[in-house]
Amino acid sequence: MLGRLRALLWVLVGIVAIGTIYLALNPQSQTEQGQDLPMQTLGGPFTLTGSDGKPFNSSQLTGKPAALFFGFTNCPDVCPTTLARLAKLRAQLGKGNDGFSIVFVSVDPERDRPEDVGRYTSLFNTPVIGLTGSVADIERVKKLYGVYSAKAPTPGGGYSVDHTATVFLLDRNGKFVATLSPDEGDAPALDKLRRISS
């Protein structure tokens, strides 16, 4: 009985070893599938309201790459930090405002009216396209990009908004191609921005 158990264990060890060797020799079989899935499923056409109160269609972004960020104007830290960072990266890219568009989409449409978004985006001393819309409009765009947001109660009866902090990079055709994460260094972020802006 003990001998049979040992034999079974050695068979299992052999199977694991073979699987490990296969993955080591064929790393693309796993990573490419994981990378291709978001590219195929994220993004799509949308229409929101610009800071001027007029409809803004995503087709208006065509012709220049874009960095798309979802946030809200009352955000105390993540949103201003992210938009300021995008402005800095665009300056470091060395192509001026032609390098890529910065797009800010409010996930707090109940408070963020077009004029609010306009005032907020003007604080960054660089062109930022500010967008808002109805609750239904924002939900549709959030779904396109797999963005999470939810109200979080604050003392005094108000609320903040928890939300995805990822930046979505779009190519010149408006197609999603990559992301920038909050903890990603400036060097790899610039590499991505150079690729979409070349």
mmCIF file of C-alpha atoms in Angstrom:
data_model
loop_
_atom_site.group_PDB
_atom_site.id
_atom_site.type_symbol
_atom_site.label_atom_id
_atom_site.label_comp_id
_atom_site.label_asym_id
_atom_site.label_seq_id
_atom_site.Cartn_x
_atom_site.Cartn_y
_atom_site.Cartn_z
ATOM 1 C CA MET A 1 0.000 0.000 0.000
ATOM 2 C CA LEU A 2 2.803 2.415 0.944
ATOM 3 C CA GLY A 3 4.658 1.574 -2.248
ATOM 4 C CA ARG A 4 1.617 2.269 -4.355
ATOM 5 C CA LEU A 5 1.114 5.667 -2.646
ATOM 6 C CA ARG A 6 4.728 6.611 -3.323
ATOM 7 C CA ALA A 7 4.348 5.660 -6.967
ATOM 8 C CA LEU A 8 1.225 7.813 -7.258
ATOM 9 C CA LEU A 9 3.016 10.783 -5.694
ATOM 10 C CA TRP A 10 5.922 10.416 -8.148
ATOM 11 C CA VAL A 11 3.460 10.383 -11.047
ATOM 12 C CA LEU A 12 1.896 13.623 -9.777
ATOM 13 C CA VAL A 13 5.333 15.199 -9.373
ATOM 14 C CA GLY A 14 6.132 14.222 -12.961
ATOM 15 C CA ILE A 15 2.916 15.778 -14.286
ATOM 16 C CA VAL A 16 3.602 19.053 -12.462
ATOM 17 C CA ALA A 17 7.184 19.085 -13.754
ATOM 18 C CA ILE A 18 6.056 18.526 -17.347
ATOM 19 C CA GLY A 19 3.485 21.315 -17.039
ATOM 20 C CA THR A 20 6.074 23.707 -15.600
ATOM 21 C CA ILE A 21 8.525 22.946 -18.411
ATOM 22 C CA TYR A 22 5.806 23.474 -21.036
ATOM 23 C CA LEU A 23 4.851 26.877 -19.630
ATOM 24 C CA ALA A 24 8.501 27.885 -19.428
ATOM 25 C CA LEU A 25 9.070 26.972 -23.063
ATOM 26 C CA ASN A 26 5.769 28.505 -24.247
ATOM 27 C CA PRO A 27 5.216 31.661 -22.162
ATOM 28 C CA GLN A 28 3.173 33.372 -24.880
ATOM 29 C CA SER A 29 0.458 30.732 -24.800
ATOM 30 C CA GLN A 30 -0.698 32.152 -21.459
ATOM 31 C CA THR A 31 0.295 35.812 -21.434
ATOM 32 C CA GLU A 32 -0.915 36.679 -24.912
ATOM 33 C CA GLN A 33 -4.397 35.422 -24.171
ATOM 34 C CA GLY A 34 -4.500 37.507 -20.991
ATOM 35 C CA GLN A 35 -3.341 40.608 -22.859
ATOM 36 C CA ASP A 36 -5.552 40.166 -25.911
ATOM 37 C CA LEU A 37 -8.809 39.845 -24.003
ATOM 38 C CA PRO A 38 -8.965 43.448 -22.713
ATOM 39 C CA MET A 39 -7.923 44.812 -26.101
ATOM 40 C CA GLN A 40 -10.865 43.047 -27.719
ATOM 41 C CA THR A 41 -13.492 43.874 -25.135
ATOM 42 C CA LEU A 42 -12.758 47.298 -23.628
ATOM 43 C CA GLY A 43 -13.827 50.580 -25.162
ATOM 44 C CA GLY A 44 -16.301 51.608 -27.830
ATOM 45 C CA PRO A 45 -18.152 54.657 -29.149
ATOM 46 C CA PHE A 46 -19.924 56.936 -26.690
ATOM 47 C CA THR A 47 -21.578 60.335 -26.454
ATOM 48 C CA LEU A 48 -21.378 62.504 -23.334
ATOM 49 C CA THR A 49 -21.693 66.208 -22.543
ATOM 50 C CA GLY A 50 -18.705 68.512 -22.836
ATOM 51 C CA SER A 51 -17.861 71.293 -20.406
ATOM 52 C CA ASP A 52 -19.476 73.706 -22.888
ATOM 53 C CA GLY A 53 -22.792 71.901 -22.461
ATOM 54 C CA LYS A 54 -22.722 70.485 -25.994
ATOM 55 C CA PRO A 55 -22.780 66.793 -26.947
ATOM 56 C CA PHE A 56 -19.310 65.293 -27.248
ATOM 57 C CA ASN A 57 -18.935 62.149 -29.344
ATOM 58 C CA SER A 58 -15.933 59.889 -28.895
ATOM 59 C CA SER A 59 -15.328 60.173 -32.647
ATOM 60 C CA GLN A 60 -14.054 63.694 -31.899
ATOM 61 C CA LEU A 61 -10.999 62.087 -30.322
ATOM 62 C CA THR A 62 -10.051 60.406 -33.605
ATOM 63 C CA GLY A 63 -6.780 61.591 -35.134
ATOM 64 C CA LYS A 64 -4.831 61.918 -31.891
ATOM 65 C CA PRO A 65 -4.094 59.416 -29.097
ATOM 66 C CA ALA A 66 -5.889 59.993 -25.811
ATOM 67 C CA ALA A 67 -5.478 59.247 -22.111
ATOM 68 C CA LEU A 68 -8.934 58.637 -20.628
ATOM 69 C CA PHE A 69 -9.436 58.971 -16.858
ATOM 70 C CA PHE A 70 -12.594 58.543 -14.778
ATOM 71 C CA GLY A 71 -12.956 60.634 -11.611
ATOM 72 C CA PHE A 72 -14.947 63.427 -9.971
ATOM 73 C CA THR A 73 -14.396 67.105 -9.255
ATOM 74 C CA ASN A 74 -14.660 66.773 -5.460
ATOM 75 C CA CYS A 75 -11.962 64.097 -5.398
ATOM 76 C CA PRO A 76 -9.394 65.062 -2.735
ATOM 77 C CA ASP A 77 -6.314 63.240 -3.980
ATOM 78 C CA VAL A 78 -6.333 60.572 -6.711
ATOM 79 C CA CYS A 79 -7.999 62.666 -9.419
ATOM 80 C CA PRO A 80 -5.931 65.865 -9.152
ATOM 81 C CA THR A 81 -2.774 63.803 -8.748
ATOM 82 C CA THR A 82 -3.550 61.722 -11.843
ATOM 83 C CA LEU A 83 -4.483 64.675 -14.050
ATOM 84 C CA ALA A 84 -1.410 66.634 -12.921
ATOM 85 C CA ARG A 85 0.732 63.591 -13.687
ATOM 86 C CA LEU A 86 -0.756 63.242 -17.170
ATOM 87 C CA ALA A 87 -0.036 66.923 -17.812
ATOM 88 C CA LYS A 88 3.567 66.400 -16.664
ATOM 89 C CA LEU A 89 3.997 63.293 -18.827
ATOM 90 C CA ARG A 90 2.608 65.121 -21.853
ATOM 91 C CA ALA A 91 5.125 67.905 -21.310
ATOM 92 C CA GLN A 92 7.954 65.361 -20.937
ATOM 93 C CA LEU A 93 6.878 63.695 -24.164
ATOM 94 C CA GLY A 94 8.015 66.855 -25.934
ATOM 95 C CA LYS A 95 5.203 67.093 -28.485
ATOM 96 C CA GLY A 96 3.147 69.718 -26.724
ATOM 97 C CA ASN A 97 -0.598 69.195 -26.758
ATOM 98 C CA ASP A 98 -0.241 67.223 -29.996
ATOM 99 C CA GLY A 99 1.238 64.267 -28.128
ATOM 100 C CA PHE A 100 -2.086 63.016 -26.781
ATOM 101 C CA SER A 101 -5.397 64.340 -25.493
ATOM 102 C CA ILE A 102 -6.208 64.172 -21.788
ATOM 103 C CA VAL A 103 -9.864 63.262 -21.207
ATOM 104 C CA PHE A 104 -11.583 63.462 -17.823
ATOM 105 C CA VAL A 105 -14.951 61.687 -17.431
ATOM 106 C CA SER A 106 -16.942 62.404 -14.271
ATOM 107 C CA VAL A 107 -18.322 59.424 -12.360
ATOM 108 C CA ASP A 108 -20.370 61.830 -10.213
ATOM 109 C CA PRO A 109 -22.880 63.215 -12.721
ATOM 110 C CA GLU A 110 -25.363 64.149 -10.000
ATOM 111 C CA ARG A 111 -22.990 66.872 -8.751
ATOM 112 C CA ASP A 112 -20.677 67.441 -11.709
ATOM 113 C CA ARG A 113 -22.481 69.674 -14.170
ATOM 114 C CA PRO A 114 -20.731 70.715 -17.395
ATOM 115 C CA GLU A 115 -19.644 74.053 -15.909
ATOM 116 C CA ASP A 116 -18.260 72.289 -12.815
ATOM 117 C CA VAL A 117 -16.199 69.954 -14.966
ATOM 118 C CA GLY A 118 -15.019 72.923 -17.025
ATOM 119 C CA ARG A 119 -13.824 74.847 -13.963
ATOM 120 C CA TYR A 120 -12.112 71.764 -12.591
ATOM 121 C CA THR A 121 -10.220 70.818 -15.742
ATOM 122 C CA SER A 122 -9.040 74.421 -16.201
ATOM 123 C CA LEU A 123 -7.055 74.174 -12.953
ATOM 124 C CA PHE A 124 -4.320 72.048 -14.535
ATOM 125 C CA ASN A 125 -2.855 74.720 -16.847
ATOM 126 C CA THR A 126 -3.057 72.378 -19.820
ATOM 127 C CA PRO A 127 -5.921 71.426 -22.157
ATOM 128 C CA VAL A 128 -8.089 68.715 -20.585
ATOM 129 C CA ILE A 129 -11.329 67.576 -22.205
ATOM 130 C CA GLY A 130 -13.910 67.430 -19.417
ATOM 131 C CA LEU A 131 -16.998 65.266 -19.878
ATOM 132 C CA THR A 132 -20.108 64.496 -17.866
ATOM 133 C CA GLY A 133 -23.668 63.416 -18.674
ATOM 134 C CA SER A 134 -26.745 61.804 -17.248
ATOM 135 C CA VAL A 135 -26.408 58.945 -14.784
ATOM 136 C CA ALA A 136 -27.433 56.536 -17.554
ATOM 137 C CA ASP A 137 -24.861 58.026 -19.968
ATOM 138 C CA ILE A 138 -22.053 57.652 -17.446
ATOM 139 C CA GLU A 139 -23.073 54.103 -16.582
ATOM 140 C CA ARG A 140 -22.881 53.139 -20.259
ATOM 141 C CA VAL A 141 -19.360 54.522 -20.628
ATOM 142 C CA LYS A 142 -18.244 52.930 -17.353
ATOM 143 C CA LYS A 143 -19.488 49.592 -18.654
ATOM 144 C CA LEU A 144 -17.546 50.032 -21.915
ATOM 145 C CA TYR A 145 -14.297 50.378 -19.970
ATOM 146 C CA GLY A 146 -15.054 48.104 -17.037
ATOM 147 C CA VAL A 147 -14.866 51.049 -14.633
ATOM 148 C CA TYR A 148 -16.091 50.741 -11.051
ATOM 149 C CA SER A 149 -17.511 53.612 -9.028
ATOM 150 C CA ALA A 150 -19.740 53.808 -5.963
ATOM 151 C CA LYS A 151 -20.796 56.459 -3.490
ATOM 152 C CA ALA A 152 -19.098 56.307 -0.097
ATOM 153 C CA PRO A 153 -20.865 58.184 2.751
ATOM 154 C CA THR A 154 -18.844 60.845 4.559
ATOM 155 C CA PRO A 155 -19.415 62.491 7.963
ATOM 156 C CA GLY A 156 -22.098 65.163 7.870
ATOM 157 C CA GLY A 157 -24.343 63.370 5.410
ATOM 158 C CA GLY A 158 -22.295 63.938 2.280
ATOM 159 C CA TYR A 159 -20.515 61.432 0.113
ATOM 160 C CA SER A 160 -17.307 60.753 -1.731
ATOM 161 C CA VAL A 161 -16.928 58.383 -4.679
ATOM 162 C CA ASP A 162 -14.759 55.284 -4.735
ATOM 163 C CA HIS A 163 -13.659 54.626 -8.310
ATOM 164 C CA THR A 164 -11.205 52.929 -10.636
ATOM 165 C CA ALA A 165 -7.945 54.892 -10.773
ATOM 166 C CA THR A 166 -6.627 53.366 -14.001
ATOM 167 C CA VAL A 167 -5.901 55.557 -17.038
ATOM 168 C CA PHE A 168 -7.022 54.080 -20.369
ATOM 169 C CA LEU A 169 -4.847 54.807 -23.408
ATOM 170 C CA LEU A 170 -6.496 55.063 -26.820
ATOM 171 C CA ASP A 171 -4.740 55.111 -30.176
ATOM 172 C CA ARG A 172 -5.375 57.610 -32.994
ATOM 173 C CA ASN A 173 -8.442 55.628 -34.046
ATOM 174 C CA GLY A 174 -9.985 55.724 -30.590
ATOM 175 C CA LYS A 175 -9.194 52.071 -29.902
ATOM 176 C CA PHE A 176 -8.142 51.008 -26.416
ATOM 177 C CA VAL A 177 -4.526 49.809 -26.460
ATOM 178 C CA ALA A 178 -3.085 49.964 -22.931
ATOM 179 C CA THR A 179 -3.475 51.240 -19.375
ATOM 180 C CA LEU A 180 -1.453 53.309 -16.943
ATOM 181 C CA SER A 181 -1.755 52.239 -13.321
ATOM 182 C CA PRO A 182 -1.398 54.662 -10.377
ATOM 183 C CA ASP A 183 1.733 52.896 -9.098
ATOM 184 C CA GLU A 184 3.431 52.672 -12.508
ATOM 185 C CA GLY A 185 6.710 54.545 -12.805
ATOM 186 C CA ASP A 186 7.097 57.523 -15.115
ATOM 187 C CA ALA A 187 9.651 55.758 -17.346
ATOM 188 C CA PRO A 188 7.371 52.858 -18.412
ATOM 189 C CA ALA A 189 4.419 55.239 -18.623
ATOM 190 C CA LEU A 190 6.362 57.480 -21.006
ATOM 191 C CA ASP A 191 7.347 54.462 -23.086
ATOM 192 C CA LYS A 192 3.670 53.613 -23.565
ATOM 193 C CA LEU A 193 2.800 57.200 -24.412
ATOM 194 C CA ARG A 194 5.646 57.399 -26.926
ATOM 195 C CA ARG A 195 4.388 54.256 -28.651
ATOM 196 C CA ILE A 196 0.841 55.546 -29.070
ATOM 197 C CA SER A 197 2.053 59.032 -30.031
ATOM 198 C CA SER A 198 4.609 57.966 -32.647
#
